[in-house]
């Protein structure tokens, strides 16, 4: 496991609230129990349960949202999630989250996202670079991006690039989806680079989100879609026709979908543990990773919800190695290749190529 931890990694599919630490979730739930907002004894076993079907996962998310959706909890979770990824040598993180509105807490989608940004600023143990270079004031060392050569215990401090994707939840209306896209455009200078479509795949219609997704792409935002998490041939077809910049999962694809995917070269975010836990693939041996990898299709390994599925990105690489017989060299290359599909500018990509090249010499 040590090797997979020390290898530099790129995470392109991580949901903020799905990446919450178990200990934090339990602590926040207990505090709400003490205040009488929830019955802690009823939720404890739901949190601690390990195997969940896809529909149970979405029930858990509803519970997580009750527990986490206030400004200070969101700030805390963001800080911890970034620290956890940086700790296992994730050098670039695209973190996605659904901007939420909650009138009773005075929360708007904007104030929710400001709480996330506060969490990025609150990280002390590593350098977090989330403001795009084009927005950095010249000749000023930004308080948000401290000097990467700063020493910590004699070692160069770790640095992690973070970019944000705003998620549209499939329960949302066209107007709500559009509001999320408008907010993403307004917050671009804080490293918001794209839009994700996610949420319970059994809910909602593609046509509802299409106007907002089209608008996002026209305005230069990147778009990634949860695609084929359940069997829905028409929707998968329509999503692939849309030509998103990336897709996540691709579990319930039919022959026609594979053909279209491969000919359009859309990179796929692969989440092995998530797909197994939610029974979206029958066994690891049957996972479409193998076919796509052999076809040299653009792929990236991701965690999806490291908290909910008790995994880490290092663990996903370890699973790929032991399940598909891939060696360290192949998986190092796979990890490095993700630079080509990330939603970041060329300055970041160049910086990361150097990181990987120097790691290749040292590992
Ligand atoms: C689809 C998922 C997901 O946005 O509150 N989410 N959507 N499929 C998945 N695979 C299992 N895992 C997470 O993070 C939690 C939200 O992310 C989406 C769901 O909408 C979930 O409510 P945020 O930070």
Tab-separated table of C-alpha atoms and ligand atoms in Angstrom:
chain	number	residue	atom	x	y	z
A	1	UNK	CA	0.000	0.000	0.000
A	2	UNK	CA	2.907	2.355	0.800
A	3	UNK	CA	3.882	2.550	-2.849
A	4	UNK	CA	0.363	3.537	-3.962
A	5	UNK	CA	0.291	6.201	-1.268
A	6	UNK	CA	3.666	7.666	-2.250
A	7	UNK	CA	2.848	7.776	-5.964
A	8	UNK	CA	1.538	11.202	-7.084
A	9	UNK	CA	-2.119	10.969	-7.987
A	10	UNK	CA	-4.830	13.005	-9.668
A	11	UNK	CA	-8.416	12.914	-8.420
A	12	UNK	CA	-11.039	14.057	-10.918
A	13	UNK	CA	-14.253	12.594	-9.459
A	14	UNK	CA	-14.794	13.271	-5.762
A	15	UNK	CA	-18.056	14.526	-4.228
A	16	UNK	CA	-17.442	16.770	-1.241
A	17	UNK	CA	-20.144	15.382	1.058
A	18	UNK	CA	-19.406	11.821	-0.025
A	19	UNK	CA	-15.778	12.261	1.006
A	20	UNK	CA	-16.578	13.229	4.606
A	21	UNK	CA	-14.618	11.390	7.308
A	22	UNK	CA	-16.715	8.823	9.234
A	23	UNK	CA	-15.518	10.355	12.494
A	24	UNK	CA	-16.666	13.843	11.456
A	25	UNK	CA	-20.036	12.580	10.256
A	26	UNK	CA	-20.620	10.755	13.538
A	27	UNK	CA	-19.519	13.775	15.583
A	28	UNK	CA	-21.807	16.163	13.670
A	29	UNK	CA	-24.718	13.688	13.879
A	30	UNK	CA	-24.191	13.236	17.631
A	31	UNK	CA	-24.195	17.017	18.130
A	32	UNK	CA	-27.497	17.323	16.235
A	33	UNK	CA	-28.833	14.421	18.320
A	34	UNK	CA	-27.897	16.292	21.508
A	35	UNK	CA	-29.785	19.346	20.234
A	36	UNK	CA	-32.827	17.131	19.554
A	37	UNK	CA	-32.770	17.855	15.799
A	38	UNK	CA	-32.307	14.172	14.917
A	39	UNK	CA	-32.560	10.877	16.790
A	40	UNK	CA	-28.910	9.800	16.889
A	41	UNK	CA	-29.674	6.196	17.848
A	42	UNK	CA	-31.716	5.875	14.626
A	43	UNK	CA	-29.001	7.242	12.336
A	44	UNK	CA	-25.838	5.756	13.850
A	45	UNK	CA	-26.288	2.334	12.245
A	46	UNK	CA	-27.160	3.926	8.875
A	47	UNK	CA	-23.841	5.785	8.938
A	48	UNK	CA	-21.834	2.752	10.018
A	49	UNK	CA	-23.420	0.277	7.604
A	50	UNK	CA	-20.896	-0.894	4.999
A	51	UNK	CA	-22.763	-2.463	2.095
A	52	UNK	CA	-25.385	-0.292	0.466
A	53	UNK	CA	-27.366	-0.548	-2.737
A	54	UNK	CA	-27.398	2.517	-5.014
A	55	UNK	CA	-30.805	3.625	-3.674
A	56	UNK	CA	-29.590	3.216	-0.066
A	57	UNK	CA	-26.584	5.386	-0.929
A	58	UNK	CA	-28.921	8.217	-1.906
A	59	UNK	CA	-30.888	7.803	1.337
A	60	UNK	CA	-27.574	8.144	3.157
A	61	UNK	CA	-26.805	11.327	1.211
A	62	UNK	CA	-30.108	12.837	2.352
A	63	UNK	CA	-29.073	12.074	5.924
A	64	UNK	CA	-25.549	13.419	5.376
A	65	UNK	CA	-27.027	16.650	4.015
A	66	UNK	CA	-29.205	17.129	7.113
A	67	UNK	CA	-26.116	16.667	9.249
A	68	UNK	CA	-23.608	18.696	7.234
A	69	UNK	CA	-25.461	21.513	5.564
A	70	UNK	CA	-24.593	24.548	7.632
A	71	UNK	CA	-21.820	26.965	6.799
A	72	UNK	CA	-19.318	25.975	9.479
A	73	UNK	CA	-19.712	22.222	8.852
A	74	UNK	CA	-19.204	22.701	5.125
A	75	UNK	CA	-16.048	24.714	5.803
A	76	UNK	CA	-14.750	22.024	8.135
A	77	UNK	CA	-15.532	19.147	5.762
A	78	UNK	CA	-13.862	20.931	2.838
A	79	UNK	CA	-10.721	21.514	4.891
A	80	UNK	CA	-10.565	17.900	6.045
A	81	UNK	CA	-11.267	16.433	2.616
A	82	UNK	CA	-8.480	18.462	0.998
A	83	UNK	CA	-6.088	17.513	3.820
A	84	UNK	CA	-6.968	13.826	3.436
A	85	UNK	CA	-6.359	13.826	-0.313
A	86	UNK	CA	-3.101	15.780	0.053
A	87	UNK	CA	-1.949	13.397	2.790
A	88	UNK	CA	-2.026	10.477	0.346
A	89	UNK	CA	-0.151	12.494	-2.299
A	90	UNK	CA	-3.011	13.624	-4.461
A	91	UNK	CA	-1.353	16.553	-6.229
A	92	UNK	CA	-4.406	17.777	-8.132
A	93	UNK	CA	-7.986	17.513	-6.909
A	94	UNK	CA	-11.140	18.412	-8.776
A	95	UNK	CA	-13.690	18.592	-6.007
A	96	UNK	CA	-17.364	18.673	-6.909
A	97	UNK	CA	-20.263	19.706	-4.751
A	98	UNK	CA	-23.910	20.676	-5.164
A	99	UNK	CA	-24.499	24.325	-4.184
A	100	UNK	CA	-27.383	24.198	-1.678
A	101	UNK	CA	-30.038	26.626	-0.546
A	102	UNK	CA	-31.506	26.396	2.928
A	103	UNK	CA	-33.599	29.390	3.967
A	104	UNK	CA	-33.916	28.297	7.591
A	105	UNK	CA	-30.104	28.532	7.939
A	106	UNK	CA	-29.805	31.701	5.856
A	107	UNK	CA	-27.952	29.667	3.262
A	108	UNK	CA	-27.960	30.503	-0.433
A	109	UNK	CA	-26.112	28.605	-3.156
A	110	UNK	CA	-23.554	31.417	-3.102
A	111	UNK	CA	-23.042	31.381	0.669
A	112	UNK	CA	-22.733	27.572	0.563
A	113	UNK	CA	-19.926	27.908	-1.989
A	114	UNK	CA	-18.306	30.695	0.012
A	115	UNK	CA	-18.201	28.286	2.956
A	116	UNK	CA	-16.410	25.786	0.693
A	117	UNK	CA	-13.849	28.454	-0.283
A	118	UNK	CA	-13.392	29.249	3.396
A	119	UNK	CA	-12.515	25.585	3.901
A	120	UNK	CA	-9.844	25.767	1.181
A	121	UNK	CA	-8.339	28.826	2.871
A	122	UNK	CA	-8.427	27.138	6.276
A	123	UNK	CA	-6.022	24.332	5.287
A	124	UNK	CA	-2.716	24.814	7.094
A	125	UNK	CA	-0.886	21.498	6.758
A	126	UNK	CA	-0.320	21.777	2.980
A	127	UNK	CA	-0.274	24.529	0.379
A	128	UNK	CA	-3.582	24.721	-1.442
A	129	UNK	CA	-3.414	26.351	-4.868
A	130	UNK	CA	-6.932	27.025	-6.004
A	131	UNK	CA	-6.812	30.469	-7.577
A	132	UNK	CA	-5.959	30.144	-11.290
A	133	UNK	CA	-2.613	31.773	-12.137
A	134	UNK	CA	-4.317	34.197	-14.492
A	135	UNK	CA	-6.167	35.596	-11.444
A	136	UNK	CA	-3.117	35.760	-9.150
A	137	UNK	CA	-1.982	39.298	-8.423
A	138	UNK	CA	1.437	39.806	-10.043
A	139	UNK	CA	4.483	40.095	-7.774
A	140	UNK	CA	2.393	39.500	-4.704
A	141	UNK	CA	2.532	36.290	-2.816
A	142	UNK	CA	-1.119	35.508	-2.344
A	143	UNK	CA	-2.212	34.440	1.132
A	144	UNK	CA	-4.147	31.696	-0.653
A	145	UNK	CA	-1.073	30.186	-2.273
A	146	UNK	CA	1.940	30.299	-0.053
A	147	UNK	CA	5.443	29.826	-1.390
A	148	UNK	CA	5.743	26.253	-2.605
A	149	UNK	CA	9.353	26.081	-1.427
A	150	UNK	CA	8.411	26.838	2.189
A	151	UNK	CA	9.918	24.209	4.476
A	152	UNK	CA	8.029	22.158	6.993
A	153	UNK	CA	10.067	19.930	9.356
A	154	UNK	CA	12.978	20.216	6.953
A	155	UNK	CA	10.928	18.958	4.009
A	156	UNK	CA	9.426	20.951	1.200
A	157	UNK	CA	5.794	21.435	2.056
A	158	UNK	CA	3.267	19.459	0.093
A	159	UNK	CA	1.222	21.351	-2.439
A	160	UNK	CA	-2.150	20.406	-3.875
A	161	UNK	CA	-3.946	22.118	-6.736
A	162	UNK	CA	-7.690	22.266	-6.194
A	163	UNK	CA	-10.319	23.127	-8.780
A	164	UNK	CA	-14.069	23.155	-8.149
A	165	UNK	CA	-16.949	21.708	-10.138
A	166	UNK	CA	-20.496	22.711	-9.254
A	167	UNK	CA	-22.904	19.787	-9.346
A	168	UNK	CA	-26.451	19.952	-10.594
A	169	UNK	CA	-28.599	17.475	-8.648
A	170	UNK	CA	-30.994	15.499	-10.852
A	171	UNK	CA	-33.850	16.548	-8.544
A	172	UNK	CA	-33.365	20.178	-9.572
A	173	UNK	CA	-35.486	22.152	-12.055
A	174	UNK	CA	-34.131	23.794	-15.207
A	175	UNK	CA	-34.170	27.154	-13.391
A	176	UNK	CA	-32.270	25.815	-10.389
A	177	UNK	CA	-29.714	24.188	-12.707
A	178	UNK	CA	-29.310	27.475	-14.544
A	179	UNK	CA	-28.804	29.297	-11.236
A	180	UNK	CA	-25.930	26.910	-10.455
A	181	UNK	CA	-24.319	27.565	-13.836
A	182	UNK	CA	-24.635	31.353	-13.413
A	183	UNK	CA	-23.007	31.097	-9.993
A	184	UNK	CA	-20.174	28.981	-11.408
A	185	UNK	CA	-19.546	31.654	-14.034
A	186	UNK	CA	-19.482	34.383	-11.396
A	187	UNK	CA	-17.065	32.389	-9.240
A	188	UNK	CA	-14.644	31.358	-11.976
A	189	UNK	CA	-11.866	33.473	-10.531
A	190	UNK	CA	-11.966	31.224	-7.444
A	191	UNK	CA	-11.003	28.183	-9.484
A	192	UNK	CA	-14.501	27.040	-10.473
A	193	UNK	CA	-13.870	25.273	-13.767
A	194	UNK	CA	-16.924	23.245	-14.596
A	195	UNK	CA	-20.305	21.663	-14.050
A	196	UNK	CA	-21.171	18.107	-13.086
A	197	UNK	CA	-24.546	16.417	-13.447
A	198	UNK	CA	-25.123	13.946	-10.620
A	199	UNK	CA	-27.701	12.731	-8.106
A	200	UNK	CA	-29.962	9.714	-8.025
A	201	UNK	CA	-29.946	8.343	-11.601
A	202	UNK	CA	-33.451	6.942	-11.121
A	203	UNK	CA	-34.776	10.505	-10.801
A	204	UNK	CA	-35.297	13.259	-13.406
A	205	UNK	CA	-35.042	13.703	-17.151
A	206	UNK	CA	-32.069	14.669	-19.327
A	207	UNK	CA	-34.129	17.336	-21.097
A	208	UNK	CA	-34.516	19.221	-17.782
A	209	UNK	CA	-30.772	19.888	-17.407
A	210	UNK	CA	-29.858	20.224	-21.061
A	211	UNK	CA	-30.418	24.012	-21.361
A	212	UNK	CA	-28.165	24.720	-18.362
A	213	UNK	CA	-25.479	22.274	-19.524
A	214	UNK	CA	-25.510	23.729	-23.039
A	215	UNK	CA	-25.248	27.237	-21.669
A	216	UNK	CA	-22.377	26.227	-19.376
A	217	UNK	CA	-20.434	24.790	-22.282
A	218	UNK	CA	-21.124	27.811	-24.510
A	219	UNK	CA	-19.725	30.011	-21.758
A	220	UNK	CA	-16.509	28.000	-21.651
A	221	UNK	CA	-17.153	25.901	-18.559
A	222	UNK	CA	-16.186	22.236	-18.716
A	223	UNK	CA	-18.965	19.667	-18.348
A	224	UNK	CA	-18.836	16.158	-16.927
A	225	UNK	CA	-21.874	13.889	-16.647
A	226	UNK	CA	-22.755	10.879	-14.507
A	227	UNK	CA	-23.653	8.599	-17.376
A	228	UNK	CA	-24.961	5.037	-17.388
A	229	UNK	CA	-25.192	4.439	-13.645
A	230	UNK	CA	-28.440	2.648	-14.346
A	231	UNK	CA	-29.784	1.080	-17.492
A	232	UNK	CA	-31.291	3.948	-19.506
A	233	UNK	CA	-30.396	3.499	-23.146
A	234	UNK	CA	-31.975	6.703	-24.474
A	235	UNK	CA	-30.434	8.891	-21.845
A	236	UNK	CA	-26.970	7.397	-22.363
A	237	UNK	CA	-27.361	7.947	-26.108
A	238	UNK	CA	-28.408	11.581	-25.597
A	239	UNK	CA	-25.605	12.236	-23.134
A	240	UNK	CA	-22.980	10.898	-25.535
A	241	UNK	CA	-24.494	12.968	-28.369
A	242	UNK	CA	-24.006	16.040	-26.194
A	243	UNK	CA	-20.238	15.346	-26.262
A	244	UNK	CA	-19.388	16.212	-22.647
A	245	UNK	CA	-15.731	16.832	-21.794
A	246	UNK	CA	-15.747	13.735	-19.542
A	247	UNK	CA	-18.221	11.208	-18.175
A	248	UNK	CA	-18.342	9.293	-14.900
A	249	UNK	CA	-19.105	5.571	-14.406
A	250	UNK	CA	-20.365	4.218	-17.804
A	251	UNK	CA	-21.631	0.992	-16.190
A	252	UNK	CA	-24.811	0.156	-18.089
A	253	UNK	CA	-23.567	0.733	-21.615
A	254	UNK	CA	-24.776	-1.246	-24.605
A	255	UNK	CA	-22.759	-2.018	-27.756
A	256	UNK	CA	-23.914	1.138	-29.522
A	257	UNK	CA	-22.871	3.256	-26.526
A	258	UNK	CA	-19.384	1.724	-26.384
A	259	UNK	CA	-18.917	2.387	-30.080
A	260	UNK	CA	-19.964	6.002	-29.725
A	261	UNK	CA	-17.875	6.522	-26.595
A	262	UNK	CA	-14.741	5.064	-28.172
A	263	UNK	CA	-15.103	6.947	-31.438
A	264	UNK	CA	-15.618	10.250	-29.605
A	265	UNK	CA	-12.726	9.591	-27.196
A	266	UNK	CA	-14.572	11.059	-24.186
A	267	UNK	CA	-12.456	10.334	-21.071
A	268	UNK	CA	-14.120	8.138	-18.433
A	269	UNK	CA	-13.844	8.642	-14.662
A	270	UNK	CA	-13.716	5.098	-13.249
A	271	UNK	CA	-14.785	4.485	-9.637
A	272	UNK	CA	-14.113	0.791	-8.925
A	273	UNK	CA	-15.133	0.499	-5.269
A	274	UNK	CA	-18.218	2.654	-5.758
A	275	UNK	CA	-19.374	0.558	-8.731
A	276	UNK	CA	-18.849	-2.676	-6.806
A	277	UNK	CA	-20.503	-1.469	-3.602
A	278	UNK	CA	-23.572	-0.179	-5.437
A	279	UNK	CA	-23.727	-3.379	-7.527
A	280	UNK	CA	-23.450	-1.334	-10.720
A	281	UNK	CA	-21.022	-3.998	-11.956
A	282	UNK	CA	-21.445	-7.691	-11.007
A	283	UNK	CA	-17.780	-8.406	-10.173
A	284	UNK	CA	-14.452	-6.641	-10.443
A	285	UNK	CA	-13.397	-9.060	-13.206
A	286	UNK	CA	-16.365	-7.952	-15.270
A	287	UNK	CA	-15.539	-4.260	-14.857
A	288	UNK	CA	-15.358	-2.273	-18.106
A	289	UNK	CA	-12.007	-0.831	-16.959
A	290	UNK	CA	-10.313	-3.814	-18.600
A	291	UNK	CA	-11.848	-3.343	-22.015
A	292	UNK	CA	-11.323	0.436	-22.011
A	293	UNK	CA	-7.738	0.107	-20.774
A	294	UNK	CA	-6.916	-2.466	-23.460
A	295	UNK	CA	-8.499	-0.211	-26.070
A	296	UNK	CA	-6.243	2.639	-24.796
A	297	UNK	CA	-9.361	4.714	-24.165
A	298	UNK	CA	-8.725	7.791	-21.938
A	299	UNK	CA	-9.397	6.734	-18.343
A	300	UNK	CA	-8.816	7.990	-14.848
A	301	UNK	CA	-9.225	6.146	-11.546
A	302	UNK	CA	-11.247	8.077	-8.964
A	303	UNK	CA	-12.835	7.567	-5.543
A	304	UNK	CA	-16.368	9.016	-6.066
A	305	UNK	CA	-17.218	9.076	-2.334
A	306	UNK	CA	-14.204	8.037	-0.274
A	307	UNK	CA	-16.120	8.467	3.010
A	308	UNK	CA	-19.310	6.692	2.017
A	309	UNK	CA	-17.403	3.810	0.395
A	310	UNK	CA	-14.502	3.709	2.898
A	311	UNK	CA	-11.820	3.992	0.247
A	312	UNK	CA	-8.978	6.269	-0.836
A	313	UNK	CA	-7.400	6.997	-4.197
A	314	UNK	CA	-4.315	4.966	-3.226
A	315	UNK	CA	-6.629	2.051	-2.472
A	316	UNK	CA	-8.308	2.365	-5.889
A	317	UNK	CA	-4.871	2.052	-7.552
A	318	UNK	CA	-4.045	-0.908	-5.351
A	319	UNK	CA	-7.312	-2.611	-6.359
A	320	UNK	CA	-6.607	-1.949	-10.054
A	321	UNK	CA	-3.159	-3.441	-9.638
A	322	UNK	CA	-4.264	-6.607	-7.852
A	323	UNK	CA	-7.436	-7.136	-9.903
A	324	UNK	CA	-6.152	-6.394	-13.380
A	325	UNK	CA	-2.524	-7.458	-13.030
A	326	UNK	CA	-1.137	-3.992	-13.732
A	327	UNK	CA	2.284	-3.054	-12.400
A	328	UNK	CA	3.528	0.114	-10.743
A	329	UNK	CA	4.882	1.493	-14.005
A	330	UNK	CA	1.577	1.061	-15.876
A	331	UNK	CA	-0.452	2.609	-13.084
A	332	UNK	CA	2.000	5.473	-12.662
A	333	UNK	CA	1.487	6.207	-16.372
A	334	UNK	CA	-2.290	5.948	-15.949
A	335	UNK	CA	-2.148	8.437	-13.102
A	336	UNK	CA	0.075	10.827	-15.048
A	337	UNK	CA	-2.142	10.604	-18.140
A	338	UNK	CA	-4.994	12.179	-16.205
A	339	UNK	CA	-3.155	15.495	-16.665
A	340	UNK	CA	-4.456	15.435	-20.225
A	341	UNK	CA	-8.135	15.246	-19.163
A	342	UNK	CA	-8.157	17.608	-16.207
A	343	UNK	CA	-10.082	20.860	-16.389
A	344	UNK	CA	-7.074	23.040	-15.589
A	345	UNK	CA	-4.967	25.458	-17.592
A	346	UNK	CA	-1.635	24.671	-19.221
A	347	UNK	CA	0.402	26.299	-16.458
A	348	UNK	CA	-0.994	23.807	-13.943
A	349	UNK	CA	-0.559	20.920	-16.361
A	350	UNK	CA	3.084	21.819	-16.991
A	351	UNK	CA	3.733	22.096	-13.254
A	352	UNK	CA	2.194	18.648	-12.723
A	353	UNK	CA	4.188	17.061	-15.549
A	354	UNK	CA	7.326	18.208	-13.717
A	355	UNK	CA	5.984	16.751	-10.458
A	356	UNK	CA	5.388	13.385	-12.104
A	357	UNK	CA	8.739	13.409	-13.909
A	358	UNK	CA	10.671	14.069	-10.732
A	359	UNK	CA	8.610	11.464	-8.839
A	360	UNK	CA	9.423	8.937	-11.575
A	361	UNK	CA	13.130	9.425	-10.820
A	362	UNK	CA	12.683	9.070	-7.061
A	363	UNK	CA	10.197	6.229	-6.773
B	1	LIG	C1	-24.607	10.073	-8.527
B	1	LIG	C2	-23.663	11.005	-6.663
B	1	LIG	C3	-22.937	9.817	-6.400
B	1	LIG	O1	-22.727	17.427	-3.793
B	1	LIG	O2	-23.508	17.245	-1.442
B	1	LIG	N1	-23.372	11.870	-5.692
B	1	LIG	N2	-24.474	11.127	-7.713
B	1	LIG	N3	-23.956	8.909	-8.326
B	1	LIG	C4	-23.116	8.730	-7.288
B	1	LIG	N4	-22.515	7.517	-7.142
B	1	LIG	C5	-22.672	6.699	-6.026
B	1	LIG	N5	-22.200	10.016	-5.297
B	1	LIG	C6	-22.471	11.283	-4.878
B	1	LIG	O3	-22.091	15.418	-2.442
B	1	LIG	C7	-23.102	14.438	-2.340
B	1	LIG	C8	-23.953	14.426	-3.594
B	1	LIG	O4	-23.171	14.000	-4.719
B	1	LIG	C9	-23.955	13.224	-5.607
B	1	LIG	C10	-25.348	13.156	-5.023
B	1	LIG	O5	-26.138	14.193	-5.586
B	1	LIG	C11	-25.089	13.423	-3.546
B	1	LIG	O6	-26.223	13.960	-2.883
B	1	LIG	P1	-22.389	16.996	-2.403
B	1	LIG	O7	-21.092	17.584	-1.911
